[in-house]
Coordinates of C-alpha atoms in Angstrom, one line a residue:
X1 CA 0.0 0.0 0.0
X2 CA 2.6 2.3 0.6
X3 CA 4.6 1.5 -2.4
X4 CA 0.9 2.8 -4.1
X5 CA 0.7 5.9 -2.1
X6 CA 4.8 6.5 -3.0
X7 CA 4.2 6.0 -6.8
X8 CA 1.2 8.7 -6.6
X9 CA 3.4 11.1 -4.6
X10 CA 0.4 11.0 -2.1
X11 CA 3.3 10.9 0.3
X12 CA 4.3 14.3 -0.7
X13 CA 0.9 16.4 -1.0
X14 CA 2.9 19.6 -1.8
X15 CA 1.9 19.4 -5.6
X16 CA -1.9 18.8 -4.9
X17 CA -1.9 22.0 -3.3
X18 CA -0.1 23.8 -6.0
X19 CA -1.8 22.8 -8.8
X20 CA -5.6 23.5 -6.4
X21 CA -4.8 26.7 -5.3
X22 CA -4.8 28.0 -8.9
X23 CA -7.9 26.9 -9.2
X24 CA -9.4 27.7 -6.0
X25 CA -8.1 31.4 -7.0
X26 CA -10.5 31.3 -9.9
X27 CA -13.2 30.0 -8.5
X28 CA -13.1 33.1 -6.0
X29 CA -12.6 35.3 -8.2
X30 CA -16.0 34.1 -10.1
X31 CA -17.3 34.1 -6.6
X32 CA -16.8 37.5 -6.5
X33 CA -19.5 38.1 -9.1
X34 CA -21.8 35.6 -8.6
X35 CA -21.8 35.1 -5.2
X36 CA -23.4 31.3 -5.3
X37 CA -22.3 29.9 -2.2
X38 CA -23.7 26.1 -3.0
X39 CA -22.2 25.7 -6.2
X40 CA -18.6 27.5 -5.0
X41 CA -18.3 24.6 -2.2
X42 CA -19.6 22.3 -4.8
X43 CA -16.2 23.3 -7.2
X44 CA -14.2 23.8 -5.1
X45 CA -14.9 20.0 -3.7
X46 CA -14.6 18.5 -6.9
X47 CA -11.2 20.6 -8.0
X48 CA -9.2 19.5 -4.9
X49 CA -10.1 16.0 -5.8
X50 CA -9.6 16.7 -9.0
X51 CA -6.4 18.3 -7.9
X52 CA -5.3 14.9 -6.3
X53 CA -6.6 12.9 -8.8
X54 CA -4.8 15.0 -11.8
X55 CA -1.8 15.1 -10.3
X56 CA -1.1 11.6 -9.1
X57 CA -1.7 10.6 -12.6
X58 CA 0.1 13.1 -14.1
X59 CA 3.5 12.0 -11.1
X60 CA 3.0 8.3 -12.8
X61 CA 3.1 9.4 -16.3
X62 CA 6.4 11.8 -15.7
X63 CA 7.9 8.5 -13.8
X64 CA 7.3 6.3 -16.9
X65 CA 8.5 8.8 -19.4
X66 CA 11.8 10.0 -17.1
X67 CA 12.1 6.4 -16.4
X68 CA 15.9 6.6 -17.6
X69 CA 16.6 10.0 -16.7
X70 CA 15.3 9.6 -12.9
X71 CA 17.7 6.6 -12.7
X72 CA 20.9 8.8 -13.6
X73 CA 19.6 11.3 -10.9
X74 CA 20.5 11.2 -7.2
X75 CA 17.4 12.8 -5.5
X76 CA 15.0 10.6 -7.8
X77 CA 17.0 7.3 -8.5
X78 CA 15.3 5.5 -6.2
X79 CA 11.8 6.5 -7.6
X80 CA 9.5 3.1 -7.9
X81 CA 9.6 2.8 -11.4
X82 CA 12.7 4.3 -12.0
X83 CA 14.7 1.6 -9.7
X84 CA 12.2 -1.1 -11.1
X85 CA 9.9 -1.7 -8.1
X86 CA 6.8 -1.1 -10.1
X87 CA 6.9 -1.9 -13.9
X88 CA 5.7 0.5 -16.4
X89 CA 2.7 -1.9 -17.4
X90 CA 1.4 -1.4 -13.5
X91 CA 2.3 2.2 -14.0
X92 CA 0.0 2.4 -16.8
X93 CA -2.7 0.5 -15.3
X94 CA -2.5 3.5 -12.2
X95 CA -3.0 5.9 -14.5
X96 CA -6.5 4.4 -16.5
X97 CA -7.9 4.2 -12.6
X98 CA -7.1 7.5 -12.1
X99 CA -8.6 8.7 -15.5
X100 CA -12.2 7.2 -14.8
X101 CA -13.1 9.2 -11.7
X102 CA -11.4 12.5 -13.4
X103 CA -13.4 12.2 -16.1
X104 CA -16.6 12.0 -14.0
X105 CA -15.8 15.2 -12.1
X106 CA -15.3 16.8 -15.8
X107 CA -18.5 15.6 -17.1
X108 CA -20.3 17.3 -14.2
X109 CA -19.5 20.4 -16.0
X110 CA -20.9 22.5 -18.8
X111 CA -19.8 21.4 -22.3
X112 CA -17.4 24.6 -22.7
X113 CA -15.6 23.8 -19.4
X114 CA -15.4 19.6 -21.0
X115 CA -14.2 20.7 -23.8
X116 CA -11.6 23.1 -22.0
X117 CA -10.4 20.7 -19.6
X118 CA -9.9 17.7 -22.3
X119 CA -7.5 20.2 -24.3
X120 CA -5.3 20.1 -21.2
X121 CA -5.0 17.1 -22.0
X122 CA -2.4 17.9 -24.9
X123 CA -0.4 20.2 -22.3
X124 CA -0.1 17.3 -19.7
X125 CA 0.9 14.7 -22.6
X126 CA 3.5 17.0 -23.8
X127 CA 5.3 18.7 -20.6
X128 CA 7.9 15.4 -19.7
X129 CA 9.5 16.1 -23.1
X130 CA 10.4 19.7 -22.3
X131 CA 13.1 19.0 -20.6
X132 CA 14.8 17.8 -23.7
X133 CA 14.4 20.3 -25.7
X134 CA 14.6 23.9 -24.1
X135 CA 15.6 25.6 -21.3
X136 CA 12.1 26.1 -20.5
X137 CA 10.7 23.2 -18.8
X138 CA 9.0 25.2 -15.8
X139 CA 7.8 27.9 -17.8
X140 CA 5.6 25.3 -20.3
X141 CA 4.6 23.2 -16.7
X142 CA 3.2 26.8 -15.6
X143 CA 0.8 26.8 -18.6
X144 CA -0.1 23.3 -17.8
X145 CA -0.3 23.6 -13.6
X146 CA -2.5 27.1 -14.2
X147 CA -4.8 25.1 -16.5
X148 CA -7.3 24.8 -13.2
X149 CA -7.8 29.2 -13.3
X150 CA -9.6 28.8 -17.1
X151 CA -11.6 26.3 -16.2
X152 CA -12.4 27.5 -12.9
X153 CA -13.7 30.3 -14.0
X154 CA -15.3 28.6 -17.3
X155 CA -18.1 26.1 -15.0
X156 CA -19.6 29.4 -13.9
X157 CA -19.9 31.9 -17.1
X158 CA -18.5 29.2 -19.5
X159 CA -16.3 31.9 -21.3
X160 CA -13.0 33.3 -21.0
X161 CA -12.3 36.8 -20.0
X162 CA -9.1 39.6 -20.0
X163 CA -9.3 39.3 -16.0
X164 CA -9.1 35.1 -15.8
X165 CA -6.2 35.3 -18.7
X166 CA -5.0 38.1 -15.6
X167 CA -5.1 35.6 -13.4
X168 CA -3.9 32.5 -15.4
X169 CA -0.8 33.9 -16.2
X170 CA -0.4 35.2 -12.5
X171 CA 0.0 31.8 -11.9
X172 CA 2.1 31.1 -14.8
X173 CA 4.5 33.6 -13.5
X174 CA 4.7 32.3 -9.8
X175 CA 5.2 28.6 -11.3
X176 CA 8.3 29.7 -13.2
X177 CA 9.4 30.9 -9.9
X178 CA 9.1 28.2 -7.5
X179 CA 9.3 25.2 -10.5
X180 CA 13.0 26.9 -11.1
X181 CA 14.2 26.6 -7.5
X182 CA 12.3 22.8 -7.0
X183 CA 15.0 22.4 -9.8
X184 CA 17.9 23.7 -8.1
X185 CA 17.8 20.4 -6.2
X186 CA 18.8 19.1 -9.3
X187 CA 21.0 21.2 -10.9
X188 CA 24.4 19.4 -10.9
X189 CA 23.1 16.1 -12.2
X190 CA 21.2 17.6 -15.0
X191 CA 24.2 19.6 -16.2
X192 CA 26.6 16.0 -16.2
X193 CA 22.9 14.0 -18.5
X194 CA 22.5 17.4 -20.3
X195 CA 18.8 17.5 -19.4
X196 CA 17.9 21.4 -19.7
X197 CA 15.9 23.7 -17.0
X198 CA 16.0 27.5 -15.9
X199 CA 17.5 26.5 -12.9
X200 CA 20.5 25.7 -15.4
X201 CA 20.0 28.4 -17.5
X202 CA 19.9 31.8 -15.5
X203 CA 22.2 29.2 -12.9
X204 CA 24.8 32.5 -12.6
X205 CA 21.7 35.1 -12.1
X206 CA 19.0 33.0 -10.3
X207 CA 18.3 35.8 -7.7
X208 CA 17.0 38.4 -10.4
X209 CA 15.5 35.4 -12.8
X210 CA 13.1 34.6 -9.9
X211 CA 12.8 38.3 -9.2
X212 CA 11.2 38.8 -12.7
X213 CA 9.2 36.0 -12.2
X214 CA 7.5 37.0 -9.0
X215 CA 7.5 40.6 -9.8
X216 CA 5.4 39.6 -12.4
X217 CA 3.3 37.5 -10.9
X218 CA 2.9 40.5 -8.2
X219 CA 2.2 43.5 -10.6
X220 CA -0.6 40.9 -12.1
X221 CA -2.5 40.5 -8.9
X222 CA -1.9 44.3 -8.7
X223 CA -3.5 45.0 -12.0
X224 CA -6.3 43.0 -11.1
X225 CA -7.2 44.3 -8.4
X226 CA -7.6 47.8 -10.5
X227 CA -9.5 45.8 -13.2
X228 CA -12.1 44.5 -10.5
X229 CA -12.7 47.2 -8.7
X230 CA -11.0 45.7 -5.1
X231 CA -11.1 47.3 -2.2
X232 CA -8.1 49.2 -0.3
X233 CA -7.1 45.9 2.2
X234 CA -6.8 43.7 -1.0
X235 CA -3.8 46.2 -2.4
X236 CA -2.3 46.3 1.4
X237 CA -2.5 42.1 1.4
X238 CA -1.2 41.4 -2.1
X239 CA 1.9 43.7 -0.3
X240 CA 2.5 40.7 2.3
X241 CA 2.3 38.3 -0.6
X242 CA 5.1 39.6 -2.2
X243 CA 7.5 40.3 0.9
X244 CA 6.5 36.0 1.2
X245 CA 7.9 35.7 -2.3
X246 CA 11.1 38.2 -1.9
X247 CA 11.7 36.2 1.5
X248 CA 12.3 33.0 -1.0
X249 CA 14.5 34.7 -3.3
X250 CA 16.5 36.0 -0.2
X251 CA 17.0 32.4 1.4
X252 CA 17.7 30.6 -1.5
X253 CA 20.2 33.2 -2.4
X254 CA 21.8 31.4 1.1
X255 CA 21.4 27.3 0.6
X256 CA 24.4 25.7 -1.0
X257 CA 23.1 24.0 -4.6
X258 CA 24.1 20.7 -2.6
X259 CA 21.5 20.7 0.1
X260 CA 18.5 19.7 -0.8
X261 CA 16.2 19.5 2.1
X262 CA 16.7 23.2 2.5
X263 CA 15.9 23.8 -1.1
X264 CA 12.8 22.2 -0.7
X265 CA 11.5 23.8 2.3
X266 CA 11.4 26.5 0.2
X267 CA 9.5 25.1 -2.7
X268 CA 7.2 23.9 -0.4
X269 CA 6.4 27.5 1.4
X270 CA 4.9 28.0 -1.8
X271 CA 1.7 26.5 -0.4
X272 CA 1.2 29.4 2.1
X273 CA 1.6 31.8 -1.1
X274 CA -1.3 29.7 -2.8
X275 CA -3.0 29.6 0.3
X276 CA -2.5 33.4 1.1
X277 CA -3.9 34.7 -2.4
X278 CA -7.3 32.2 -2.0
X279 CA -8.0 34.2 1.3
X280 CA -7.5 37.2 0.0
X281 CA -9.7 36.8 -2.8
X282 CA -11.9 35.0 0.0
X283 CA -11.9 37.9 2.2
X284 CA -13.1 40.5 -1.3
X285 CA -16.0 38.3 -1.6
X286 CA -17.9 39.0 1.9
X287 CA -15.8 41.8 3.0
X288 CA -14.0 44.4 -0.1

């Protein structure tokens, strides 16, 4: 059972909650208008099992393609199907049980949001190739990862609008961030197998590359907030979620590239972020 739970990552629930709070950002936001309080518990139940659901499968599928490169890695050598524990026919078998109840969640939707969710499928398919191909890995996992805000938004107004593309790319932003110092951890091995990353990349400048990416993750919160209308406290709490981001650009600036529990600490502080902007937006809806 736990070999199950390992393969899934439900061990390490850190990316359920990133890929969630995305989409628990959206559905606020269309909160905001609507102000449906059965159908925003509704969503935002089915997206965080969604959430799990999506992501476990998505862990098994990145295991079966990296199945050679996780082997030549240190931090990820001894992942199940990468050290041969589970073979890739069990691996695949995981993943059609995952795709059954994901499916049902989408098909509780309206048919722009089905469509809109199945296209994601292309994104998810793709992303595990990245890596060996340009420097830009995190950046296309950002588009895939944020993929939760247009749908979000889509199962109440079934449409796409300037503010969710706002928002989606708010996301985008902060993924490049914290995706580039999650691959710090692996940052020497990659360079000896040539697989290819911005951690590599801007691996002499990291402290202003995840700058610009927060920044403009920031300054798009900011400019939503003028596009909605917010109130006063939302400009003063975005502030605090930025000094959160600056803090992780200032301590990772500190952690040798060799210790990698440290590095992931703060990857992982990333969830208060996600959780931070959801009660802001939370907060707008009974209180701006």
């Amino acid at each position: 059972m736990y070999q199950f739970f390992s393969l899934l990552r439900l061990n390490k629930p850190i990316g359920i909650f990133l890929l969630f709070w995305p989409c628990a950002w959206s559905l606020t936001m269309a909160q905001w208008f609507v102000v449906n309080n059965y159908l925003f518990i509704k969503y935002l139940i089915l997206f965080f099992i969604g959430s799990i659901i999506m992501r476990s499968a998505g862990c098994v599928y990145n295991d079966i393609v990296d199945k050679k490169i996780d082997f030549r890695v240190q931090r990820t050598k001894k992942r199940l199907i990468a050290s041969g524990k589970i073979s890739v026919t069990t691996a695949w078998l995981s993943i059609s049980f995952l795709i059954i109840p994901a499916l049902i969640i989408l098909f509780q939707f309206n048919n722009f949001s089905k469509i809109l969710g199945l296209s994601s499928g292309l994104l998810i398919i793709t992303y595990p190739f990245m890596k060996r191909i340009t420097f830009w890995p995190q950046l296309f996992l950002g588009f895939t990862f944020n993929w939760g805000v247009l749908l979000g938004w889509s199962v109440f107004f079934e449409n796409i609008t300037l503010e969710t593309i706002i928002l989606y790319m708010t996301g985008v932003f902060w993924t490049l961030g914290y995706d580039t110092i999650y691959a710090l951890q692996d940052k020497v091995d990659d360079l000896k197998i040539k697989v290819k990353s911005t951690a590599i990349k801007f691996r002499h400048d990291i402290k202003n590359f995840l700058f610009f990416c927060y920044i403009s993750s920031i300054t798009l919160l900011v400019a939503l907030g003028f596009l909605t209308g917010r109130s006063f406290i939302y400009f003063i709490l975005i502030a605090f979620a930025a000094l959160h981001l600056a803090f992780q650009v200032i301590i990772i600036q500190k952690i040798k590239s060799n210790n990698k529990d440290k590095i992931q600490k703060v990857f992982n502080s990333n969830n208060s972020f996600g959780l931070l902007i959801f009660l802001i937006f939370f907060l707008e809806i009974y209180y701006g």
